[in-house]
mmCIF file of C-alpha atoms in Angstrom:
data_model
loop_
_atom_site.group_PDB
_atom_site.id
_atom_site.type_symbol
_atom_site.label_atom_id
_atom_site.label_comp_id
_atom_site.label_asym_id
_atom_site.label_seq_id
_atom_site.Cartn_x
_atom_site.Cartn_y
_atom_site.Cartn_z
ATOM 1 C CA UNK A 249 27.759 1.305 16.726
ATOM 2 C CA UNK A 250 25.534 -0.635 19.147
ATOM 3 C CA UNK A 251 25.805 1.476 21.787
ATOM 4 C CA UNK A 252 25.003 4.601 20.361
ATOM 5 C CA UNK A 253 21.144 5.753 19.732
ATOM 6 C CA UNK A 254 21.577 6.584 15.483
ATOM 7 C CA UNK A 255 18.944 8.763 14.199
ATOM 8 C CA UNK A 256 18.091 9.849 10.893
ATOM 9 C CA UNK A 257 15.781 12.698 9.407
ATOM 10 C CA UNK A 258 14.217 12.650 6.403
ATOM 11 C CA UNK A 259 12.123 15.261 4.751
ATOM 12 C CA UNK A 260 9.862 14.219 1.942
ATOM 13 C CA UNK A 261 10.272 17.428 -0.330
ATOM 14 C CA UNK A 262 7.104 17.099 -2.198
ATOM 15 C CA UNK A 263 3.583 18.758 -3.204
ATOM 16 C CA UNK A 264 1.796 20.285 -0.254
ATOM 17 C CA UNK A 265 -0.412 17.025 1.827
ATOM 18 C CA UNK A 266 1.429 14.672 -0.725
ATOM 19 C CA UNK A 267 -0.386 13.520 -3.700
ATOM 20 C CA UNK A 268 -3.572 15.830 -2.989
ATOM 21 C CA UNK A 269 -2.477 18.659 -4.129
ATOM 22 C CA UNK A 270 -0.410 20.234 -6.732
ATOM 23 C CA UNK A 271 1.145 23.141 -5.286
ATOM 24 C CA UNK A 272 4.361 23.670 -3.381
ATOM 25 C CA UNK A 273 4.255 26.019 -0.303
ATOM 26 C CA UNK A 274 6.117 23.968 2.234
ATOM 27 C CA UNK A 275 8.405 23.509 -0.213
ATOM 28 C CA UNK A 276 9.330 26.669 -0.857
ATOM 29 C CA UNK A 277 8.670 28.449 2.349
ATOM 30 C CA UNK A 278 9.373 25.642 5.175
ATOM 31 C CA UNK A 279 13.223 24.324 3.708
ATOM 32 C CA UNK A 280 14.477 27.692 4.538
ATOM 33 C CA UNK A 281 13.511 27.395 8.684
ATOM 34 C CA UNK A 282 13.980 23.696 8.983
ATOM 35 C CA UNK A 283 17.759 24.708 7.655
ATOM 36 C CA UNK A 284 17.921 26.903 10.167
ATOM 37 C CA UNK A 285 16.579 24.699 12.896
ATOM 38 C CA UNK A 286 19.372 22.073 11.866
ATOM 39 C CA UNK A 287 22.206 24.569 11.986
ATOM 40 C CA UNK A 288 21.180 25.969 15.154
ATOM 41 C CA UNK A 289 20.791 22.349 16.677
ATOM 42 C CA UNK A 290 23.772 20.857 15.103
ATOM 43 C CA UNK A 291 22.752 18.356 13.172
ATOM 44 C CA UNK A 292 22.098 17.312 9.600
ATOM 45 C CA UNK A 293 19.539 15.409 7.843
ATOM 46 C CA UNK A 294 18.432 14.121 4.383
ATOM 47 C CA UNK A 295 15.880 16.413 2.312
ATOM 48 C CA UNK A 296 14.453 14.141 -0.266
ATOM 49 C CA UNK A 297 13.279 15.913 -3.828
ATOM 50 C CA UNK A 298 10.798 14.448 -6.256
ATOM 51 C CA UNK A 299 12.218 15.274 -9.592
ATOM 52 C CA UNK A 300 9.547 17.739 -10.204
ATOM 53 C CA UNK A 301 9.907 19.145 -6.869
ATOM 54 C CA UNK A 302 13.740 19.718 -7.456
ATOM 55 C CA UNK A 303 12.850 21.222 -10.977
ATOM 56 C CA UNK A 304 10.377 23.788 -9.350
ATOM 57 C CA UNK A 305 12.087 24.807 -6.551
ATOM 58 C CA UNK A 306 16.126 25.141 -7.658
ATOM 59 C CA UNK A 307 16.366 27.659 -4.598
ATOM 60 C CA UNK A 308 15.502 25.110 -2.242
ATOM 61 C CA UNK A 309 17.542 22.689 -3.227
ATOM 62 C CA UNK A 310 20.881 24.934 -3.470
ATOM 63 C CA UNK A 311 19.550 25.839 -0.234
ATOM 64 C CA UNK A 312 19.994 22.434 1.396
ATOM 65 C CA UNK A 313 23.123 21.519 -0.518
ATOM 66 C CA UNK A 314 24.130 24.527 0.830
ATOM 67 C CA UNK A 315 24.016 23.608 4.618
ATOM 68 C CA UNK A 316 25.575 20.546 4.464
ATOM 69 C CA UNK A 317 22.417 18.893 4.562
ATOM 70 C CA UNK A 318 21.623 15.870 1.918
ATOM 71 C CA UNK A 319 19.379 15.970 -0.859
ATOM 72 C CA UNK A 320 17.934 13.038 -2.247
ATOM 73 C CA UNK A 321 15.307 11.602 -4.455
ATOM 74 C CA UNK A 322 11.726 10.719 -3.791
ATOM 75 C CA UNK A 323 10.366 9.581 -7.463
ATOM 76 C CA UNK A 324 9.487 11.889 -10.232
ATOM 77 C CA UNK A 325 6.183 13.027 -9.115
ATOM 78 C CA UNK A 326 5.255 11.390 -6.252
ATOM 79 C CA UNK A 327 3.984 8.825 -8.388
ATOM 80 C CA UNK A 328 3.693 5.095 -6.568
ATOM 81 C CA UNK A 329 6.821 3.443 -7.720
ATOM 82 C CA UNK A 330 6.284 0.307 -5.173
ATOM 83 C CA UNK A 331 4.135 -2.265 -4.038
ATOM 84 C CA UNK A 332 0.457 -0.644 -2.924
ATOM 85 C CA UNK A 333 0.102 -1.248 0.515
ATOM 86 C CA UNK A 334 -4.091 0.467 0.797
ATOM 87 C CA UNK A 335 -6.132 1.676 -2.343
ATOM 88 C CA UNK A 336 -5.830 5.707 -3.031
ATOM 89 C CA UNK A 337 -8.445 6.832 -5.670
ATOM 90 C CA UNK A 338 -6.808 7.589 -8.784
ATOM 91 C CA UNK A 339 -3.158 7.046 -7.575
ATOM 92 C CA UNK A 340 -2.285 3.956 -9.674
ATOM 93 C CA UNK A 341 0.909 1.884 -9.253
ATOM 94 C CA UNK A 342 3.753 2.030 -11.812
ATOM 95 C CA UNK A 343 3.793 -1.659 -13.279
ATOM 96 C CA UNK A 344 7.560 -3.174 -11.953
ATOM 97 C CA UNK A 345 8.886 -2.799 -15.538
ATOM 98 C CA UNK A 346 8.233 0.959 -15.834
ATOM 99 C CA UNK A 347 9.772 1.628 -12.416
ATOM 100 C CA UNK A 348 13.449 1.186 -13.747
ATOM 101 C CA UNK A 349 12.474 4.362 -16.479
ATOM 102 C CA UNK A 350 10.566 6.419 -13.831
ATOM 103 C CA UNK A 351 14.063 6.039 -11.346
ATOM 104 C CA UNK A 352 16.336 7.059 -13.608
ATOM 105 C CA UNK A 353 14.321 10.006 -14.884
ATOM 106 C CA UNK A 354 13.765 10.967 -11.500
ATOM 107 C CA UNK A 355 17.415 10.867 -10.600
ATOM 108 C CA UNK A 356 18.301 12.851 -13.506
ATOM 109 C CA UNK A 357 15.926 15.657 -12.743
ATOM 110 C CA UNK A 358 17.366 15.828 -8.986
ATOM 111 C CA UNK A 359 20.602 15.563 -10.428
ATOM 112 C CA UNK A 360 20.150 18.346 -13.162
ATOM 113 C CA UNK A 361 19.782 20.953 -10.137
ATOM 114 C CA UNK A 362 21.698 19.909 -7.625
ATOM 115 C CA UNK A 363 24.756 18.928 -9.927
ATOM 116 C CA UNK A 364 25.629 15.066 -8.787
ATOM 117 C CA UNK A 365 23.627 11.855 -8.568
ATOM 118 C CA UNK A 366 21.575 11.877 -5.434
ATOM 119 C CA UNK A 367 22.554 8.438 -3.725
ATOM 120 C CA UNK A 368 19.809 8.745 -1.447
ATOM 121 C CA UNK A 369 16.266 7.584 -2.031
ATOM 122 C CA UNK A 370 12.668 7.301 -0.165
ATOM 123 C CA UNK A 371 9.508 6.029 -1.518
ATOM 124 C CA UNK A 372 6.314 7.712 -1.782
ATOM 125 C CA UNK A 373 4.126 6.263 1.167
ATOM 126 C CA UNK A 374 6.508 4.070 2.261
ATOM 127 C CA UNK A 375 5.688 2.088 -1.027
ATOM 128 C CA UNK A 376 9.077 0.214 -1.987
ATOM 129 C CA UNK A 377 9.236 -2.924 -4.143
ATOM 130 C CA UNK A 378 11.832 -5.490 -5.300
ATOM 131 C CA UNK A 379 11.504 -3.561 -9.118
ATOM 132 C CA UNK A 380 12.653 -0.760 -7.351
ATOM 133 C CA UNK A 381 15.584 -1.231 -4.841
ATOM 134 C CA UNK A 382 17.081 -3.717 -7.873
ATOM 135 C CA UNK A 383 16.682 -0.161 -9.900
ATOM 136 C CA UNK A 384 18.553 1.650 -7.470
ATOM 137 C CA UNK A 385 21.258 -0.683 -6.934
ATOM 138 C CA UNK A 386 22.280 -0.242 -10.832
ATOM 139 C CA UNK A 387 21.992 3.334 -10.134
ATOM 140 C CA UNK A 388 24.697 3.053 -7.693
ATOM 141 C CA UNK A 389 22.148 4.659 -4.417
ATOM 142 C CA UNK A 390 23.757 3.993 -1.630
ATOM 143 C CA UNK A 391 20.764 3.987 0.670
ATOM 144 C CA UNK A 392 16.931 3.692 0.614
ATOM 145 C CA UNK A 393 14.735 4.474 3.870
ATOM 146 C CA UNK A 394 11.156 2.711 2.569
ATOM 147 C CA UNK A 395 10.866 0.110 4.356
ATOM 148 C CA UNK A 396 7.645 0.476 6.053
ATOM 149 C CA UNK A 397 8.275 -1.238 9.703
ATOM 150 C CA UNK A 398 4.777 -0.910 10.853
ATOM 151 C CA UNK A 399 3.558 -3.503 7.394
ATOM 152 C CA UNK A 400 5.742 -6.219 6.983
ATOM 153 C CA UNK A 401 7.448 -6.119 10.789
ATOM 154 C CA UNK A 402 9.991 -8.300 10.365
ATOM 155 C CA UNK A 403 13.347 -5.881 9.999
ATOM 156 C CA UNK A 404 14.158 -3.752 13.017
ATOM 157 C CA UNK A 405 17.439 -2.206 12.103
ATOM 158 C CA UNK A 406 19.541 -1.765 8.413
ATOM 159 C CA UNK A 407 20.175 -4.194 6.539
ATOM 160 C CA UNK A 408 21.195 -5.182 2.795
ATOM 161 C CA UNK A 409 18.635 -6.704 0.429
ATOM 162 C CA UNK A 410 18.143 -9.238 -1.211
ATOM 163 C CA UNK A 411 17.734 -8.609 -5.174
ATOM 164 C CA UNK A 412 14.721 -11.548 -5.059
ATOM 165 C CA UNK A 413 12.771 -10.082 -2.711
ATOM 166 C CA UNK A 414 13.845 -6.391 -0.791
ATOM 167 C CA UNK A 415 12.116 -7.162 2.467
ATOM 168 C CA UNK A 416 14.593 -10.062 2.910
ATOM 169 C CA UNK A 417 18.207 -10.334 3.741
ATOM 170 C CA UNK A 418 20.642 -10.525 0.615
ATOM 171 C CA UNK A 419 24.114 -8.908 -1.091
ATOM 172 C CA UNK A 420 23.241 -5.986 -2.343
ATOM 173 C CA UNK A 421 25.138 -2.835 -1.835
ATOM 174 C CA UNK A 422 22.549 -0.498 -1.296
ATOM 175 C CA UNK A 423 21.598 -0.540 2.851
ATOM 176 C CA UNK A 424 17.554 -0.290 3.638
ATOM 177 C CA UNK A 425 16.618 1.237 6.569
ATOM 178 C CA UNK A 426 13.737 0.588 8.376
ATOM 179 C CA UNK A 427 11.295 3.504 9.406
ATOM 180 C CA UNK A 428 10.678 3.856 12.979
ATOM 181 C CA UNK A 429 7.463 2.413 14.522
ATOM 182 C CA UNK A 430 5.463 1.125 18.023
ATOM 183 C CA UNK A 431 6.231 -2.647 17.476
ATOM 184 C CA UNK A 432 5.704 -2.710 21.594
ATOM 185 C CA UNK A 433 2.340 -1.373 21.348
ATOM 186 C CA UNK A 434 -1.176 -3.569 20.482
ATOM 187 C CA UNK A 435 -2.785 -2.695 17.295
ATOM 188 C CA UNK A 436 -6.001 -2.115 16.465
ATOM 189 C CA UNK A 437 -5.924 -2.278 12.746
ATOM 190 C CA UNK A 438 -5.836 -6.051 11.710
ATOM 191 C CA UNK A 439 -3.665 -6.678 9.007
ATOM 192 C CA UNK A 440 -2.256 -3.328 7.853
ATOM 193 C CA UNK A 441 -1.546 -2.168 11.539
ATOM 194 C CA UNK A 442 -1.111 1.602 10.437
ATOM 195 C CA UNK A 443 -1.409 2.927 13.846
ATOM 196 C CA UNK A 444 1.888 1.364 14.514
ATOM 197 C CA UNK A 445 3.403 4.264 12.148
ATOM 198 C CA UNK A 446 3.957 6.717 14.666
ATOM 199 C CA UNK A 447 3.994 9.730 12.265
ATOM 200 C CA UNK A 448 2.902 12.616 12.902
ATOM 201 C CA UNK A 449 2.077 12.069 16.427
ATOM 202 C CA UNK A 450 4.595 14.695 17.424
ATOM 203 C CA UNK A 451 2.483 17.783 15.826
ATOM 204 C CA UNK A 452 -0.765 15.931 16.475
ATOM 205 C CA UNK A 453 -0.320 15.303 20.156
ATOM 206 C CA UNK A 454 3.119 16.492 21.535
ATOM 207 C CA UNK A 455 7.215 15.425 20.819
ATOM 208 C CA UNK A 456 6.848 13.649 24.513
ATOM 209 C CA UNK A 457 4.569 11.489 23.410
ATOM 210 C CA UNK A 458 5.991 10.644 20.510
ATOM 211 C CA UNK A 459 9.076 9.974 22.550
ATOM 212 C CA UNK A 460 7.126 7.619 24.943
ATOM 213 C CA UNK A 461 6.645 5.543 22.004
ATOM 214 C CA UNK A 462 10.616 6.454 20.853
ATOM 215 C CA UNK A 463 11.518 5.453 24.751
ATOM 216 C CA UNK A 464 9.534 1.578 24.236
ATOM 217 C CA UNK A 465 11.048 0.899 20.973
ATOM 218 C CA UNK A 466 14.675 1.490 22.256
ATOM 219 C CA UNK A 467 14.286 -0.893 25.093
ATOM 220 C CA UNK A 468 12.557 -3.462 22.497
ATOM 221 C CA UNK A 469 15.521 -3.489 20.477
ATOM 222 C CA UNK A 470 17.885 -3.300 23.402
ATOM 223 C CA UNK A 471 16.144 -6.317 24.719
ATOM 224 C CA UNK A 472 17.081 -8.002 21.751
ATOM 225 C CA UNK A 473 20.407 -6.957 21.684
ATOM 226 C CA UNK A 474 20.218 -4.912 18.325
ATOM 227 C CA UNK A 475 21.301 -1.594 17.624
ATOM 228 C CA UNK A 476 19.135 1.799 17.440
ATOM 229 C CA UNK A 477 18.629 3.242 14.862
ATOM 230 C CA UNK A 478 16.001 5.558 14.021
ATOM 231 C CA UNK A 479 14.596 6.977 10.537
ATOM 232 C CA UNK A 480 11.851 9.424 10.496
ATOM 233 C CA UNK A 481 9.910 10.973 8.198
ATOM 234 C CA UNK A 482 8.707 14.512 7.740
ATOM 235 C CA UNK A 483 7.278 17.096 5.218
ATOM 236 C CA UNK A 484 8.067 20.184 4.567
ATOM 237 C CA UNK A 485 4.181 21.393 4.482
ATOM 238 C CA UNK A 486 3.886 20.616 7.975
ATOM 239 C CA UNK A 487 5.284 23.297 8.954
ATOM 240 C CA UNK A 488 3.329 25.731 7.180
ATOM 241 C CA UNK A 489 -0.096 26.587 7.868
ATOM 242 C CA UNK A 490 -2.275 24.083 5.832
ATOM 243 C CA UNK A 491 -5.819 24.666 4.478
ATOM 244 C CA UNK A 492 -8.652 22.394 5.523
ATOM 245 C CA UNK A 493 -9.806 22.044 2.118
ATOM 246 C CA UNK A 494 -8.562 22.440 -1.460
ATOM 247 C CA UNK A 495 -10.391 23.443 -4.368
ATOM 248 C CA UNK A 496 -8.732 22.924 -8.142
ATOM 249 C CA UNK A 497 -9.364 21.926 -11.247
ATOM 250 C CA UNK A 498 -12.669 20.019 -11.110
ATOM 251 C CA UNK A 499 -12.826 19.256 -7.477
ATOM 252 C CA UNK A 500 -12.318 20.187 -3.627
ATOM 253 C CA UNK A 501 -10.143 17.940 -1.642
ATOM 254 C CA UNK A 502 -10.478 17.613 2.001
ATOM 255 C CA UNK A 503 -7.735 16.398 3.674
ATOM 256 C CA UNK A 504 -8.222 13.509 6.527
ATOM 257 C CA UNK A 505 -8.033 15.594 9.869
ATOM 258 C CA UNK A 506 -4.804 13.934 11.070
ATOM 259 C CA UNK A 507 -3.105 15.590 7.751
ATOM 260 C CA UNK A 508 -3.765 19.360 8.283
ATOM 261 C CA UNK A 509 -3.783 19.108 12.606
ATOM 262 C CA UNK A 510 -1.003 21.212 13.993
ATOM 263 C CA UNK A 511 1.016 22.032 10.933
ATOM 264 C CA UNK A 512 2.513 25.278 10.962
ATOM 265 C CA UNK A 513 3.987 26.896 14.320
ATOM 266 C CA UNK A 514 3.313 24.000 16.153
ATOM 267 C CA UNK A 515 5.045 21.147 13.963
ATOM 268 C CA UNK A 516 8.241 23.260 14.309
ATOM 269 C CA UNK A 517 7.772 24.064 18.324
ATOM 270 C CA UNK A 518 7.140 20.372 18.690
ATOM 271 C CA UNK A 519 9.843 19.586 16.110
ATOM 272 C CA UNK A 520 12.600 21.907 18.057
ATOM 273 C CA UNK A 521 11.498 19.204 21.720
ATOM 274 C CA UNK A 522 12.050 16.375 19.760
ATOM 275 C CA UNK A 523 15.257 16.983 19.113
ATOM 276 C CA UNK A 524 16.305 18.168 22.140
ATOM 277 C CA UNK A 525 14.785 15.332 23.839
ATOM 278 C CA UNK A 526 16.514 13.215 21.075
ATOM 279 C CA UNK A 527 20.061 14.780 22.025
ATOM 280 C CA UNK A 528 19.150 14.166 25.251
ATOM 281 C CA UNK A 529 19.127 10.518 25.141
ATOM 282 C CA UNK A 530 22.875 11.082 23.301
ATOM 283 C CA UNK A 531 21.920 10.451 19.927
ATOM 284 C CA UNK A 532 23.927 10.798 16.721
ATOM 285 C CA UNK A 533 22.586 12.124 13.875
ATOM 286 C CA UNK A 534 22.852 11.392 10.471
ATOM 287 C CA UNK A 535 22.677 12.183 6.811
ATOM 288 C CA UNK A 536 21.275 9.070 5.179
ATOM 289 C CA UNK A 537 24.259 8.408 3.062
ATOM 290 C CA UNK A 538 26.669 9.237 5.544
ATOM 291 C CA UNK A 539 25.001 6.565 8.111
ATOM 292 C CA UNK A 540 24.775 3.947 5.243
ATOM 293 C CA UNK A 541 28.969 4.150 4.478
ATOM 294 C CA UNK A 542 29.031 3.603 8.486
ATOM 295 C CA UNK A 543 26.623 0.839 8.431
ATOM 296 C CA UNK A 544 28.197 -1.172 5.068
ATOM 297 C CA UNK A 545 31.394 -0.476 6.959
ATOM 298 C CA UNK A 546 30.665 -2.407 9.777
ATOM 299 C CA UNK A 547 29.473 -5.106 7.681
ATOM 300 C CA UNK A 548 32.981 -5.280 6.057
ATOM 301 C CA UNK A 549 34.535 -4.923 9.390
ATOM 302 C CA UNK A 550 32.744 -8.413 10.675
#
C-alpha cells in the first residue's frame, strides 16, 4: 500500500455555500453530472448526505447508490457537531453530550432513504471532536475523513483513534483520515494556518496548481517514508452557477468571494484535469469505506 498514490473523493452533499443558505440546487442538479464524470473516468467516490439533505433529495441519493458510488453521512443539518475551530455568527456548537443524539438521528435519516446504515462519515467544516468519533464507533462507522490536517498538523496519513482524545493514536475500529493540505508551504495565518487547506484552489486558480501543491505533499510524505494518501473535499454547489448574494427570510447573505469564484462550468472543467492529472501520477481511487477495510487490513496484517 506504500507504493501506491491512494486518493479519496468526498462530496459534502449539503445546502448550497454550506450553512448560508437553505436551499439545495447543487444538490439536486450537480449529483447527476459528477456521476457521470465518475463513470466516464472510472472511478468512485464517497457522496456524503446530511440527514436533511438525504430526506430532500431521495433522487439523488438512489442516484449515487446507484453508480456504485458511496453515500455517507455529514450530520443532520449541517449543524457543528465538533470542536469550533473559528467563530461563525449564529452557528453554535452542539455541547459533546448532545452529539451522540444528533449522530444517530442523522444516521437514521440517511439510512431511511438509502436503505442501510451509512458507515461513512465527514464533519461539517472539518469540525470533529472526541464526543463524536466515540459516537461513531458505537455506531459501527467504519471511517471518518474530519480530520482537519491544515489545524492540528500532526497526522499525515490514516490512522485509528484514540477514544480519549481523536487527534491521537488509539484502538478504535473506526480509521480517520486526514484531509489533504500544503504542510511544505509557509503560512501566513498564525495559529489557525487556513491557507494550508488547499480547497478550492482547483476552481479558484486551476487543477495544476492545485497539483503543484498535490506534487510537494507527495514528496513530503515520501521523504518520510509514509504512504499517500489523499482525501479531498468537494460540494456539490460548486458546480452549479452560484449567486453572489442571497436574500431570505430577514436578511441578504453575501458569500466571501473565494466561495462563489468559478463554480459552475469551470469547477467541473477543472475537476475533469484533476483527475486526469491524478491518474496520471497512477493513483487508486477509493470509496471511503472501501479504503478504510484496506487500511484496518493492513493493520491486522502487521
Amino acid at each position: 500500500m506504500k507504493d501506491n498514490v491512494h486518493v479519496i473523493f468526498g462530496f459534502d452533499m449539503e445546502t448550497d455555500v454550506g450553512s448560508f443558505t437553505p436551499y439545495y440546487d447543487g444538490v439536486k442538479n450537480a449529483t447527476g453530472p459528477l456521476v457521470e464524470l465518475f463513470d466516464k473516468k472510472g472511478i468512485k467516490g464517497t457522496f456524503y448526505y446530511t440527514g436533511d439533505a438525504a430526506r430532500r433529495n431521495p433522487e439523488s441519493v438512489e442516484l449515487v447508490k446507484l453508480s456504485g458510488n458511496e453515500v455517507g453521512c455529514h450530520s443532520l443539518f449541517h449543524e457543528t457537531v465538533g470542536d469550533e475551530l473559528f467563530p461563525i455568527p449564529g452557528v453554535v456548537p452542539l455541547l459533546p453530550e448532545e452529539v451522540p443524539l444528533r449522530i444517530e438521528k442523522a444516521t437514521e435519516w440517511v439510512q431511511q432513504v438509502l436503505g442501510h446504515q451509512p458507515v461513512s462519515f465527514r464533519a461539517p467544516r472539518l469540525w470533529g471532536s472526541t464526543a463524536l468519533l466515540n459516537s461513531l464507533e458505537r455506531l459501527n462507522y467504519v471511517s471518518d475523513a474530519s480530520y482537519p490536517m491544515y489545524f492540528y498538523r500532526e497526522r499525515f496519513v490514516p490512522y485509528h483513534p484514540s477514544r480519549s482524545d481523536w487527534t491521537k493514536e488509539g484502538d478504535m475500529n473506526i480509521v480517520e483520515i486526514p484531509n489533504f493540505a500544503d504542510m511544505v508551504m509557509q503560512s501566513k495565518d498564525p495559529g489557525l494556518e487556513r491557507d494550508r487547506d488547499q480547497w478550492p484552489l482547483f476552481r479558484t486558480q486551476s487543477a495544476d496548481e492545485l497539483m503543484k501543491r498535490i506534487d510537494g505533499f507527495v514528496k513530503f510524505l515520501r521523504d518520510r517514508n509514509l504512504p499517500v494518501v489523499l482525501c479531498f473535499y468537494f460540494h456539490p454547489w460548486e458546480f452549479i452557477p452560484i449567486q453572489e448574494s442571497y436574500h431570505y427570510g430577514e436578511a441578504t447573505v453575501t458569500p466571501d468571494r473565494f466561495l462563489t469564484l468559478g463554480c459552475g462550468e469551470k469547477a467541473m472543467s477543472e475537476f475533469s484535469i484533476l483527475i486526469d492529472r491524478l491518474k496520471d501520477m497512477g493513483s487508486t481511487f477509493h470509496r471511503a469505506d472501501d479504503f478504510a477495510g484496506l487500511w484496518s487490513k493492513q493493520r491486522l496484517v502487521k
